[in-house]
PDB file of C-alpha atoms in Angstrom:
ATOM      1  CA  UNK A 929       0.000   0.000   0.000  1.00 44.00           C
ATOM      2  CA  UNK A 930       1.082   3.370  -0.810  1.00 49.00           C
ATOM      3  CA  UNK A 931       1.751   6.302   1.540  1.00 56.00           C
ATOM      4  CA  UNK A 932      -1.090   8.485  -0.098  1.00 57.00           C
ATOM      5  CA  UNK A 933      -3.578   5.015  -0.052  1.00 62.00           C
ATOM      6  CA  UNK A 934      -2.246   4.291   3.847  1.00 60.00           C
ATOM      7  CA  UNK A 935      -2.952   7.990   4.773  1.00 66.00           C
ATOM      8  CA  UNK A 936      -6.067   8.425   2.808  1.00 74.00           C
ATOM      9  CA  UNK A 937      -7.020   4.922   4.735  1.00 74.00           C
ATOM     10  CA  UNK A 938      -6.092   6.437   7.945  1.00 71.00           C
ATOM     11  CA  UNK A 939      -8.156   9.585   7.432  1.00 74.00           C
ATOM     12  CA  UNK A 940     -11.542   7.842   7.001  1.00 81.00           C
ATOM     13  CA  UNK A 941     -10.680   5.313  10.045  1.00 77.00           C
ATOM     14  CA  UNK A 942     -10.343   8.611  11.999  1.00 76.00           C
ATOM     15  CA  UNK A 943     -13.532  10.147   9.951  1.00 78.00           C
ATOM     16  CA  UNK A 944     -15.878   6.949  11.392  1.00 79.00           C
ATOM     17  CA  UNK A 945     -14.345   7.548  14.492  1.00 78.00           C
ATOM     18  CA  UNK A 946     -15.032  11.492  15.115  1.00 76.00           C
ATOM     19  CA  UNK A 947     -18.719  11.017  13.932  1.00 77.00           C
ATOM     20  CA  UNK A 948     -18.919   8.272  16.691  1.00 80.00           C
ATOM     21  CA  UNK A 949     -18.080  10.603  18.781  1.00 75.00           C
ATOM     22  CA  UNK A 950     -20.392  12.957  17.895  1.00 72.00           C
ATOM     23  CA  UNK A 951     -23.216  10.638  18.055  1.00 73.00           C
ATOM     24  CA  UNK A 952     -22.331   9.786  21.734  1.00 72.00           C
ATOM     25  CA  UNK A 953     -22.542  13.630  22.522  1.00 72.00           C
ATOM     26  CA  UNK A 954     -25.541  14.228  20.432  1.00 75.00           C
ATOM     27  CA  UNK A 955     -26.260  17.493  22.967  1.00 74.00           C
ATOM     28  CA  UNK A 956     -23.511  19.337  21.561  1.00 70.00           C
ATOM     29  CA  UNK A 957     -24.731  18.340  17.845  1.00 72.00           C
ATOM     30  CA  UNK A 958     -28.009  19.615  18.648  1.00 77.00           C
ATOM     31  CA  UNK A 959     -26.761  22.536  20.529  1.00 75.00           C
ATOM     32  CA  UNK A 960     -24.651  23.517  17.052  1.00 72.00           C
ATOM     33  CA  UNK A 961     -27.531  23.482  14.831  1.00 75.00           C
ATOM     34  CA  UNK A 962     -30.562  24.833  16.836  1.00 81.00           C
ATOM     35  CA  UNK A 963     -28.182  27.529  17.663  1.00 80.00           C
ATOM     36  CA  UNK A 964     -28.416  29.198  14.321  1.00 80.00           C
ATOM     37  CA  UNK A 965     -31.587  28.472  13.578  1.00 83.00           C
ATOM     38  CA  UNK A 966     -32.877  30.052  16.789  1.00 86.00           C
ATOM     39  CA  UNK A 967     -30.969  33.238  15.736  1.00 82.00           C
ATOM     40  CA  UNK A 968     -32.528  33.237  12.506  1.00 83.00           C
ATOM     41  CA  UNK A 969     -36.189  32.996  14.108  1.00 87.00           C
ATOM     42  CA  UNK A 970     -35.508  35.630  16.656  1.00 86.00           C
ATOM     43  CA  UNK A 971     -33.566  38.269  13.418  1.00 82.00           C
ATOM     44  CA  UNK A 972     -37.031  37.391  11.676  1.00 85.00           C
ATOM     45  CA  UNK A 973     -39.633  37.627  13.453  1.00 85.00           C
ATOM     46  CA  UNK A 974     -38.408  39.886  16.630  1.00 82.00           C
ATOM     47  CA  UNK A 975     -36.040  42.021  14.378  1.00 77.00           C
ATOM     48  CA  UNK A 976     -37.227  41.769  11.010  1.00 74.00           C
ATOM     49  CA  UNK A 977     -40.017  44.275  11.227  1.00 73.00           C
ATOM     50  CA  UNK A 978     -37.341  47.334  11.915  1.00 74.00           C
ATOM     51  CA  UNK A 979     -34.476  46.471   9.772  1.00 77.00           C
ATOM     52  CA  UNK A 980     -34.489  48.299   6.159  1.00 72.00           C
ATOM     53  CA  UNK A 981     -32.766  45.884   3.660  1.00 74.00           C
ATOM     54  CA  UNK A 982     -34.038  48.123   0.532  1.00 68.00           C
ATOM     55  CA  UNK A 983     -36.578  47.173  -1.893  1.00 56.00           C
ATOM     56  CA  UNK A 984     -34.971  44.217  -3.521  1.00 67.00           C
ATOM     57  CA  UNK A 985     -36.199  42.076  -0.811  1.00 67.00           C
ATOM     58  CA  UNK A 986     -40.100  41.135  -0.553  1.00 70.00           C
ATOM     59  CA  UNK A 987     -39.180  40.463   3.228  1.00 82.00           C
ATOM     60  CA  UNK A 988     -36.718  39.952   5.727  1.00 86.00           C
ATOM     61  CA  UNK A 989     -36.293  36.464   5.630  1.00 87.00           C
ATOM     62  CA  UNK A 990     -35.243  36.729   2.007  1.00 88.00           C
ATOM     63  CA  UNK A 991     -31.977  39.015   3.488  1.00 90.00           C
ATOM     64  CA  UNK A 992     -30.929  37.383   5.862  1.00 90.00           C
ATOM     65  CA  UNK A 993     -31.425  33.600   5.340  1.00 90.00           C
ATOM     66  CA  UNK A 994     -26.993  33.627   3.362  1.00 89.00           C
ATOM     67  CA  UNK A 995     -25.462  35.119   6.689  1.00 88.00           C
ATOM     68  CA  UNK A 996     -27.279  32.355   8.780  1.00 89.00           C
ATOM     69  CA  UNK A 997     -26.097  30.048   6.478  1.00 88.00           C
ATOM     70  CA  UNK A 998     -22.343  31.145   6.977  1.00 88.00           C
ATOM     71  CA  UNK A 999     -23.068  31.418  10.819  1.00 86.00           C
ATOM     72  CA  UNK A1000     -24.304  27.511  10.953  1.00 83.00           C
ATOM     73  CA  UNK A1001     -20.841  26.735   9.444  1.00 83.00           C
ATOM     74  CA  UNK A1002     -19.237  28.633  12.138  1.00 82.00           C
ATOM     75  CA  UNK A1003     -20.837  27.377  14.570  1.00 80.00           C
ATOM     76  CA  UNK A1004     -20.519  23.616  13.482  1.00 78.00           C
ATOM     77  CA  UNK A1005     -16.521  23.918  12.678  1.00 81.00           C
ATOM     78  CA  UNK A1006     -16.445  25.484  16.859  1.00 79.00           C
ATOM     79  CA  UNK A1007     -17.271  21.829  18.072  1.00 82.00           C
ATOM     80  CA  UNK A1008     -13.812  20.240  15.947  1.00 86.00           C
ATOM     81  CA  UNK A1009     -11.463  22.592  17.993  1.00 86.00           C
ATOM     82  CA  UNK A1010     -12.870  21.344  21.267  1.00 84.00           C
ATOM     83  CA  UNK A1011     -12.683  17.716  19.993  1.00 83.00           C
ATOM     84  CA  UNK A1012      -9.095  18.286  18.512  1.00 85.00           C
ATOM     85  CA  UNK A1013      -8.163  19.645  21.893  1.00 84.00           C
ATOM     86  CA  UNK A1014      -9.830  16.843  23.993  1.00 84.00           C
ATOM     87  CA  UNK A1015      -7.558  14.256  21.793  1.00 78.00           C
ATOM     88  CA  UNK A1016      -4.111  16.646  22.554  1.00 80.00           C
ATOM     89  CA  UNK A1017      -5.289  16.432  26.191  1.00 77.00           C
ATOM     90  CA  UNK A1018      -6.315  12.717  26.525  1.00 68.00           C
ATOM     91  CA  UNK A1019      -3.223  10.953  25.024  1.00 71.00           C
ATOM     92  CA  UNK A1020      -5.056   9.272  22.729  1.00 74.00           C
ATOM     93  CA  UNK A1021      -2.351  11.306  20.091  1.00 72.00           C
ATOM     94  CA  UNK A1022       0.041   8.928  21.421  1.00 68.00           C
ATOM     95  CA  UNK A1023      -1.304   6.192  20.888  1.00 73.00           C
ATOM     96  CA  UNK A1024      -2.438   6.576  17.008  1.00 72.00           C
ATOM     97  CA  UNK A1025       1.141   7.940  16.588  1.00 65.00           C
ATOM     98  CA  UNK A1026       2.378   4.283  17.881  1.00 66.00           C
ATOM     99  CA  UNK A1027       0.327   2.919  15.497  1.00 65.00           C
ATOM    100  CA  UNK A1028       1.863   4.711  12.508  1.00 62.00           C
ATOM    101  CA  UNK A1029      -1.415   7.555  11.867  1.00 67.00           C
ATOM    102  CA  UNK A1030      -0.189  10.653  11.208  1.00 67.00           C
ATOM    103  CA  UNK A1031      -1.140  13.854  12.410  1.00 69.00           C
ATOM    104  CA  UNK A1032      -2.588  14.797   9.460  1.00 75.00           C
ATOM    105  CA  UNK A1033      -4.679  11.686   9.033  1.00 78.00           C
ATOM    106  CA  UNK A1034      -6.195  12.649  12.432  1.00 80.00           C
ATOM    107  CA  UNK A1035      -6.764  16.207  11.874  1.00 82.00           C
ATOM    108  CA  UNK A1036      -8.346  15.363   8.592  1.00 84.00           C
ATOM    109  CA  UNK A1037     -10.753  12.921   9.904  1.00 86.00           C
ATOM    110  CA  UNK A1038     -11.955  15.921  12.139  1.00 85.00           C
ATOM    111  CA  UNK A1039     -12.532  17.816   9.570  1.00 89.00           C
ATOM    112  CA  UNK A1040     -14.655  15.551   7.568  1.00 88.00           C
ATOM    113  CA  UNK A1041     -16.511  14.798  10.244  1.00 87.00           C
ATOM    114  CA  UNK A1042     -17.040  18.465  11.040  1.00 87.00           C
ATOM    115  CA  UNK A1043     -18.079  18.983   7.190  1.00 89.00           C
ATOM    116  CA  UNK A1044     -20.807  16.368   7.163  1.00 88.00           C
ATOM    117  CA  UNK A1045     -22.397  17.705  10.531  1.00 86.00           C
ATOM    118  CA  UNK A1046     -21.948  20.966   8.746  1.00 87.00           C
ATOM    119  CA  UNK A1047     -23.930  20.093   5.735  1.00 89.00           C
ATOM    120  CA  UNK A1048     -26.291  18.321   8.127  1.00 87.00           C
ATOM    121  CA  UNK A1049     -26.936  21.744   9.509  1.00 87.00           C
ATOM    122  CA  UNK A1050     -27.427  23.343   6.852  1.00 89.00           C
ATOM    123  CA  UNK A1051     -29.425  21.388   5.181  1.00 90.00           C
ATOM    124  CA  UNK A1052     -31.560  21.817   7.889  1.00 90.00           C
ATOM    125  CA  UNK A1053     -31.515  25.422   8.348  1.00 90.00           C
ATOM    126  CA  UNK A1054     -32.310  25.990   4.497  1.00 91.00           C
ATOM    127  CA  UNK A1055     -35.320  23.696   5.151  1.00 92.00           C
ATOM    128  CA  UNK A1056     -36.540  25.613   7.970  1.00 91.00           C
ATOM    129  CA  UNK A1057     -36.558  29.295   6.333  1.00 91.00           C
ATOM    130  CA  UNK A1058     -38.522  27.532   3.529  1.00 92.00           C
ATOM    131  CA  UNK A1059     -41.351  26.861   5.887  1.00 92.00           C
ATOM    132  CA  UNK A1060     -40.965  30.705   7.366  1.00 90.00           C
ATOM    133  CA  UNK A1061     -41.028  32.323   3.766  1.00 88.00           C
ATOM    134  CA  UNK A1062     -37.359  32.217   2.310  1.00 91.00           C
ATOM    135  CA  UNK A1063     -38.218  31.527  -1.522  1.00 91.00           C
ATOM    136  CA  UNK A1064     -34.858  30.482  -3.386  1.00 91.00           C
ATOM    137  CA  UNK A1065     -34.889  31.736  -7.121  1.00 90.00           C
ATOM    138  CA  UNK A1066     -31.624  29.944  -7.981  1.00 91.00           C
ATOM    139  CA  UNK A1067     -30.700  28.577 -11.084  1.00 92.00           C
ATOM    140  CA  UNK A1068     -29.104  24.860 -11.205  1.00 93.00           C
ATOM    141  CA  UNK A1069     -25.718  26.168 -12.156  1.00 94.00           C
ATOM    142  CA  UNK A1070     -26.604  28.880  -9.173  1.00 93.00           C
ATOM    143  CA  UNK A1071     -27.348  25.976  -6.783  1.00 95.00           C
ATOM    144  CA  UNK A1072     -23.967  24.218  -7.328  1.00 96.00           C
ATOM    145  CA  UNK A1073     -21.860  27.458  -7.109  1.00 95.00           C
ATOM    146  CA  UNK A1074     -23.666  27.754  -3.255  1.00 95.00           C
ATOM    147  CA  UNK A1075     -23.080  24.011  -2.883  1.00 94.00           C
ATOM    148  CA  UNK A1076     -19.454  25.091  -3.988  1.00 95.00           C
ATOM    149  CA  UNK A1077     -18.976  28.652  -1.639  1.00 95.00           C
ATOM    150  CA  UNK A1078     -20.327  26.924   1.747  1.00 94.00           C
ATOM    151  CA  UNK A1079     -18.587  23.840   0.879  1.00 94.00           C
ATOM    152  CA  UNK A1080     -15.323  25.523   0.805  1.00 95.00           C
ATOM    153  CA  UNK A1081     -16.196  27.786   3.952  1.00 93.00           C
ATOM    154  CA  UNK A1082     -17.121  24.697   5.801  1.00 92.00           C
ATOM    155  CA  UNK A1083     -13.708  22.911   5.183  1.00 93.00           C
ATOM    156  CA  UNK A1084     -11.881  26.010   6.017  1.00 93.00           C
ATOM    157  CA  UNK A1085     -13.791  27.116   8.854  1.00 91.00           C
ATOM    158  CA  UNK A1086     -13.199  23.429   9.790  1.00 90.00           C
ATOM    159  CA  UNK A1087      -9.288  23.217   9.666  1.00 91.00           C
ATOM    160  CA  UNK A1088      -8.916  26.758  11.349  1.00 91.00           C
ATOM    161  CA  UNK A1089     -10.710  25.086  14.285  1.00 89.00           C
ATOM    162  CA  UNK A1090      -8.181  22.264  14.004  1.00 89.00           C
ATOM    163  CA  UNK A1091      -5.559  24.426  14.097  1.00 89.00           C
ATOM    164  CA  UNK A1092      -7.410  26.191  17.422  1.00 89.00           C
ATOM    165  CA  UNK A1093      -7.968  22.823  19.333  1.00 87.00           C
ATOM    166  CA  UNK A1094      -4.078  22.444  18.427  1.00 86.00           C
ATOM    167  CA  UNK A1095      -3.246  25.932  19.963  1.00 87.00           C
ATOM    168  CA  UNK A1096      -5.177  25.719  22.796  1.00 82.00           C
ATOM    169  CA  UNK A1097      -4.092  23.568  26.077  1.00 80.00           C
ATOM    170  CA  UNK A1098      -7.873  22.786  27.380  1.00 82.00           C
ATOM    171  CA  UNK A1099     -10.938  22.440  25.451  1.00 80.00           C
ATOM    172  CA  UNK A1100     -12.427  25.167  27.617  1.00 79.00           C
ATOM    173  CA  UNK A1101     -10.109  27.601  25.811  1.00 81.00           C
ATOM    174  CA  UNK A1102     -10.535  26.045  22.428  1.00 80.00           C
ATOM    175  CA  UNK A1103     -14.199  26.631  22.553  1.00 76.00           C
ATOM    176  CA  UNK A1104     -13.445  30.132  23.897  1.00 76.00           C
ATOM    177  CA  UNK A1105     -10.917  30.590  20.537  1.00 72.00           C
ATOM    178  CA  UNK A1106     -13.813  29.737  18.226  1.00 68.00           C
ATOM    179  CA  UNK A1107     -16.238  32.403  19.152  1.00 72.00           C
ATOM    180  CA  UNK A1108     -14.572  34.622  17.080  1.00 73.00           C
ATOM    181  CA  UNK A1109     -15.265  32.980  14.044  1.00 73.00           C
ATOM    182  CA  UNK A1110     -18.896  33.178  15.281  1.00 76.00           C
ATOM    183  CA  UNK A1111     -18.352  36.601  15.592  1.00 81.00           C
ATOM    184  CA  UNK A1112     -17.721  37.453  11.891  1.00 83.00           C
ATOM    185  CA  UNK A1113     -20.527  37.167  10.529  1.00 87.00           C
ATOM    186  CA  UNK A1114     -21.977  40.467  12.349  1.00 88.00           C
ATOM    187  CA  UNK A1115     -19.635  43.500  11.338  1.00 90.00           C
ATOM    188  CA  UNK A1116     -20.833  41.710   7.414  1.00 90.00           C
ATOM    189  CA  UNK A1117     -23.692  42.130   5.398  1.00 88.00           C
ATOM    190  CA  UNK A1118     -25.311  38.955   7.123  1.00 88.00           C
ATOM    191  CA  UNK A1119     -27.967  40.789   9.186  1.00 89.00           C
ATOM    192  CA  UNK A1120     -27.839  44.374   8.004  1.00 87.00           C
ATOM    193  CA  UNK A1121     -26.703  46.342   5.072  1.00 88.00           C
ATOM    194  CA  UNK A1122     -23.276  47.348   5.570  1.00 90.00           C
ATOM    195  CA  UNK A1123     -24.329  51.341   4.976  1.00 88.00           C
ATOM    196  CA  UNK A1124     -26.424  51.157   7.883  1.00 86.00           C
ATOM    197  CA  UNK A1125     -23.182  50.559   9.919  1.00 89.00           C
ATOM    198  CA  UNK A1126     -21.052  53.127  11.534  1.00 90.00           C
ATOM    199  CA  UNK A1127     -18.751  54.624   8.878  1.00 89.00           C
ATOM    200  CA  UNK A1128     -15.595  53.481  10.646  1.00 92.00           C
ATOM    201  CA  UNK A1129     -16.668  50.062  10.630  1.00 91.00           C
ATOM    202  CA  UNK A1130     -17.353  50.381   6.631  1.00 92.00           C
ATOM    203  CA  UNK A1131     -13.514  49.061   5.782  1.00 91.00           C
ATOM    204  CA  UNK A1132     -13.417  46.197   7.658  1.00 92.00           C
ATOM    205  CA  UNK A1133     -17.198  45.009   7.134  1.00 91.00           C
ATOM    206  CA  UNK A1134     -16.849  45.383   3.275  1.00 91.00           C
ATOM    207  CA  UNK A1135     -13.008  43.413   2.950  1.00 90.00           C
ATOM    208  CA  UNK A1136     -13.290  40.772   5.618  1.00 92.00           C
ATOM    209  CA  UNK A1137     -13.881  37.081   4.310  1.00 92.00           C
ATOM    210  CA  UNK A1138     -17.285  36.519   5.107  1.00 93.00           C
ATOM    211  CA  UNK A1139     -18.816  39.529   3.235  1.00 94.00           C
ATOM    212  CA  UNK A1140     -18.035  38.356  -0.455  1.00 95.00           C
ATOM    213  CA  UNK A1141     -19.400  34.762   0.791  1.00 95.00           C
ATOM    214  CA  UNK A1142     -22.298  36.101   2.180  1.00 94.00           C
ATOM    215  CA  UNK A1143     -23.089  38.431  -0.796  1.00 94.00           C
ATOM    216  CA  UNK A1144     -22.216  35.166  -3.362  1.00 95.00           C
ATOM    217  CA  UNK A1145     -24.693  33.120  -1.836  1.00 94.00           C
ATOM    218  CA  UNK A1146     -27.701  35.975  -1.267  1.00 93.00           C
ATOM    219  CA  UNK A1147     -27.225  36.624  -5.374  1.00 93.00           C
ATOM    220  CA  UNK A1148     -27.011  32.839  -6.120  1.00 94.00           C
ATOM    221  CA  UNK A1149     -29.849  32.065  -4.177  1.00 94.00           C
ATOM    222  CA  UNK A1150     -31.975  34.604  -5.372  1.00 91.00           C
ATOM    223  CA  UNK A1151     -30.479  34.500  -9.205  1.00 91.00           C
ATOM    224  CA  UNK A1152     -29.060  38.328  -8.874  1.00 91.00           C
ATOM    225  CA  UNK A1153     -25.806  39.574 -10.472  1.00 90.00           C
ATOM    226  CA  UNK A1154     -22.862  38.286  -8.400  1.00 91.00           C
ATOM    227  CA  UNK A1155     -20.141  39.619 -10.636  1.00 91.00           C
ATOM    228  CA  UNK A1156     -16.836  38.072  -9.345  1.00 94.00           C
ATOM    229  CA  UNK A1157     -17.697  37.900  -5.532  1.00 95.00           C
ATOM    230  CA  UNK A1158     -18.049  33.956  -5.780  1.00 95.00           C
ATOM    231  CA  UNK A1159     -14.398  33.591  -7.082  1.00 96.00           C
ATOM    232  CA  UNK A1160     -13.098  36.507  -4.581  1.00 95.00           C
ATOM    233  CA  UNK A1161     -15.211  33.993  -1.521  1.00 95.00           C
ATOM    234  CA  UNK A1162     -13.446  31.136  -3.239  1.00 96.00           C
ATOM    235  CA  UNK A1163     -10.225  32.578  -3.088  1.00 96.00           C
ATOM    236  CA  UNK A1164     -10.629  33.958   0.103  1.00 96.00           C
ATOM    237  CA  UNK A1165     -11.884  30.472   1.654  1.00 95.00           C
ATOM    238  CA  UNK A1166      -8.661  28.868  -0.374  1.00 96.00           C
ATOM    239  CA  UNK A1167      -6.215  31.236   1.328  1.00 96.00           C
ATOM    240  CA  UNK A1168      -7.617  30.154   4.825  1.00 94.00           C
ATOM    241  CA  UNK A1169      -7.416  26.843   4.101  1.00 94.00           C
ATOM    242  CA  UNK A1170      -3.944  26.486   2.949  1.00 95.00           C
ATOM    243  CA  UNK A1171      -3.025  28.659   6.197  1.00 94.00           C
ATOM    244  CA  UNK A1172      -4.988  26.846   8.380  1.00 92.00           C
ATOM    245  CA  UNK A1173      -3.362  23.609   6.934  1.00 91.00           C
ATOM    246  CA  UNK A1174       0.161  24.549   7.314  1.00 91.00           C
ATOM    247  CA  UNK A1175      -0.251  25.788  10.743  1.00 91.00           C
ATOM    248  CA  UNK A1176      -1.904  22.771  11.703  1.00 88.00           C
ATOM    249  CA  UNK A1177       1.122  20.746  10.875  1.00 85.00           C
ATOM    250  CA  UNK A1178       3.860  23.247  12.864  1.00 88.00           C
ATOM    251  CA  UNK A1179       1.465  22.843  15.730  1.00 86.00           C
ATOM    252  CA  UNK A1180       0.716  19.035  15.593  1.00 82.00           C
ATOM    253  CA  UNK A1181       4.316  18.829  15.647  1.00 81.00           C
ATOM    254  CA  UNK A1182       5.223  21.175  18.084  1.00 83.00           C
ATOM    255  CA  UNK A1183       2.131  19.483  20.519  1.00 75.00           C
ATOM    256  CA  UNK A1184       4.239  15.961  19.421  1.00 74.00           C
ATOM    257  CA  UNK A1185       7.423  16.294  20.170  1.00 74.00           C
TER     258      UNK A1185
END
């Protein structure tokens, strides 16, 4: 067997085993995606009669249905940096490493796990705002480049919380570390346009990463002109990802050693 087949092997051995995992602490799965959708009921129906979106929306639910979207991914990928850190702190490391996985096997297998919950998620959240109102208009080419933008968020959301649970010495912390990446989707367009903001917050809101994959998946979804913004998301989500990969290895090893 070849090194790529072994590790490729070892990565869906550790895949089974994280979503076994998650199935034994099905409160924290159900925690991660009521969460959003409990924030999307409350921006609707407690919230949604104040906020002015402008007139391309028939209602509020239209708006803000993409940023919930991209907040269930963030979210989802919180619960991979706890479980990344629980394995650092248990010494089960230790033990796959005397078997011959490699770090990156493990870390992957977190993060595939993380990505199906993920799309679990959001699945579900999508099928909720249908029953409150949210009417997609998306094409089928639309639909895939969505399938495509969260997709890549997920993952990359997903390995940055890898790399967390590796920077963090308790899983306390590591959950602690992720709530920033819940955090970014409110100084975006998720919930409000960014004009309505403060004009010092205007720079930051319009050029972090969740804004272009926010305003990708609110054109897809609703077949308006999207311009470029899918491929500056994409590149964006591909940036974090290749970050988030390479620090995960300096840390795995430096955690190792």
């Amino acid at each position: 067997m070849s090194d790529a087949s072994g590790a490729l092997g070892h990565a869906a051995v550790m895949t089974g085993r994280s979503l076994r995992i998650s199935r034994r602490n099905i409160d924290a799965v159900i925690t991660s995606m009521m969460l959003p959708i409990m924030l999307m009921l409350i921006f609707v129906y407690f919230f949604g009669g104040a906020i002015d979106t402008g007139t391309r929306y028939d209602s509020y639910v239209m708006y803000v249905v993409p940023g919930v979207l991209l907040l269930c991914a963030g979210f989802g990928s919180a619960t991979t940096a706890v479980a990344v850190s629980e394995d650092m702190k248990g010494g089960i490391i230790d033990r796959f490493r005397s078997l011959d996985v490699g770090g990156t096997s493990v870390l992957a297998g977190h993060v595939v796990a993380s990505t199906v919950r993920n799309l679990v998620s959001t699945t579900l959240v999508l099928g909720v705002a249908v029953l409150i109102g949210f009417r997609p208009a998306a094409t089928a080419t639309g639909w895939l480049a969505v399938a495509a933008v969260l997709l890549a968020y997920i993952v990359a959301l997903s390995w940055i919380s890898a790399a967390i649970g590796l920077l963090a010495r308790t899983p306390e912390a590591a959950g602690g570390f992720t709530f920033f990446m819940s955090f970014l989707p409110y100084p975006s367009s998720a919930f409000v346009p960014i004009d309505s903001m403060p004009g010092w917050l205007h720079g930051f809101a319009d050029h972090q990463p969740i804004t272009p994959a926010i305003e990708s998946l609110r054109g897809l979804l609703l077949n308006q002109p999207v311009g470029n913004t899918p491929w500056i998301a994409l590149t964006w989500a591909a940036g974090i990802l290749l970050v988030a990969v390479a620090l995960s290895g300096v840390l795995f090893r430096t955690r190792t050693r």
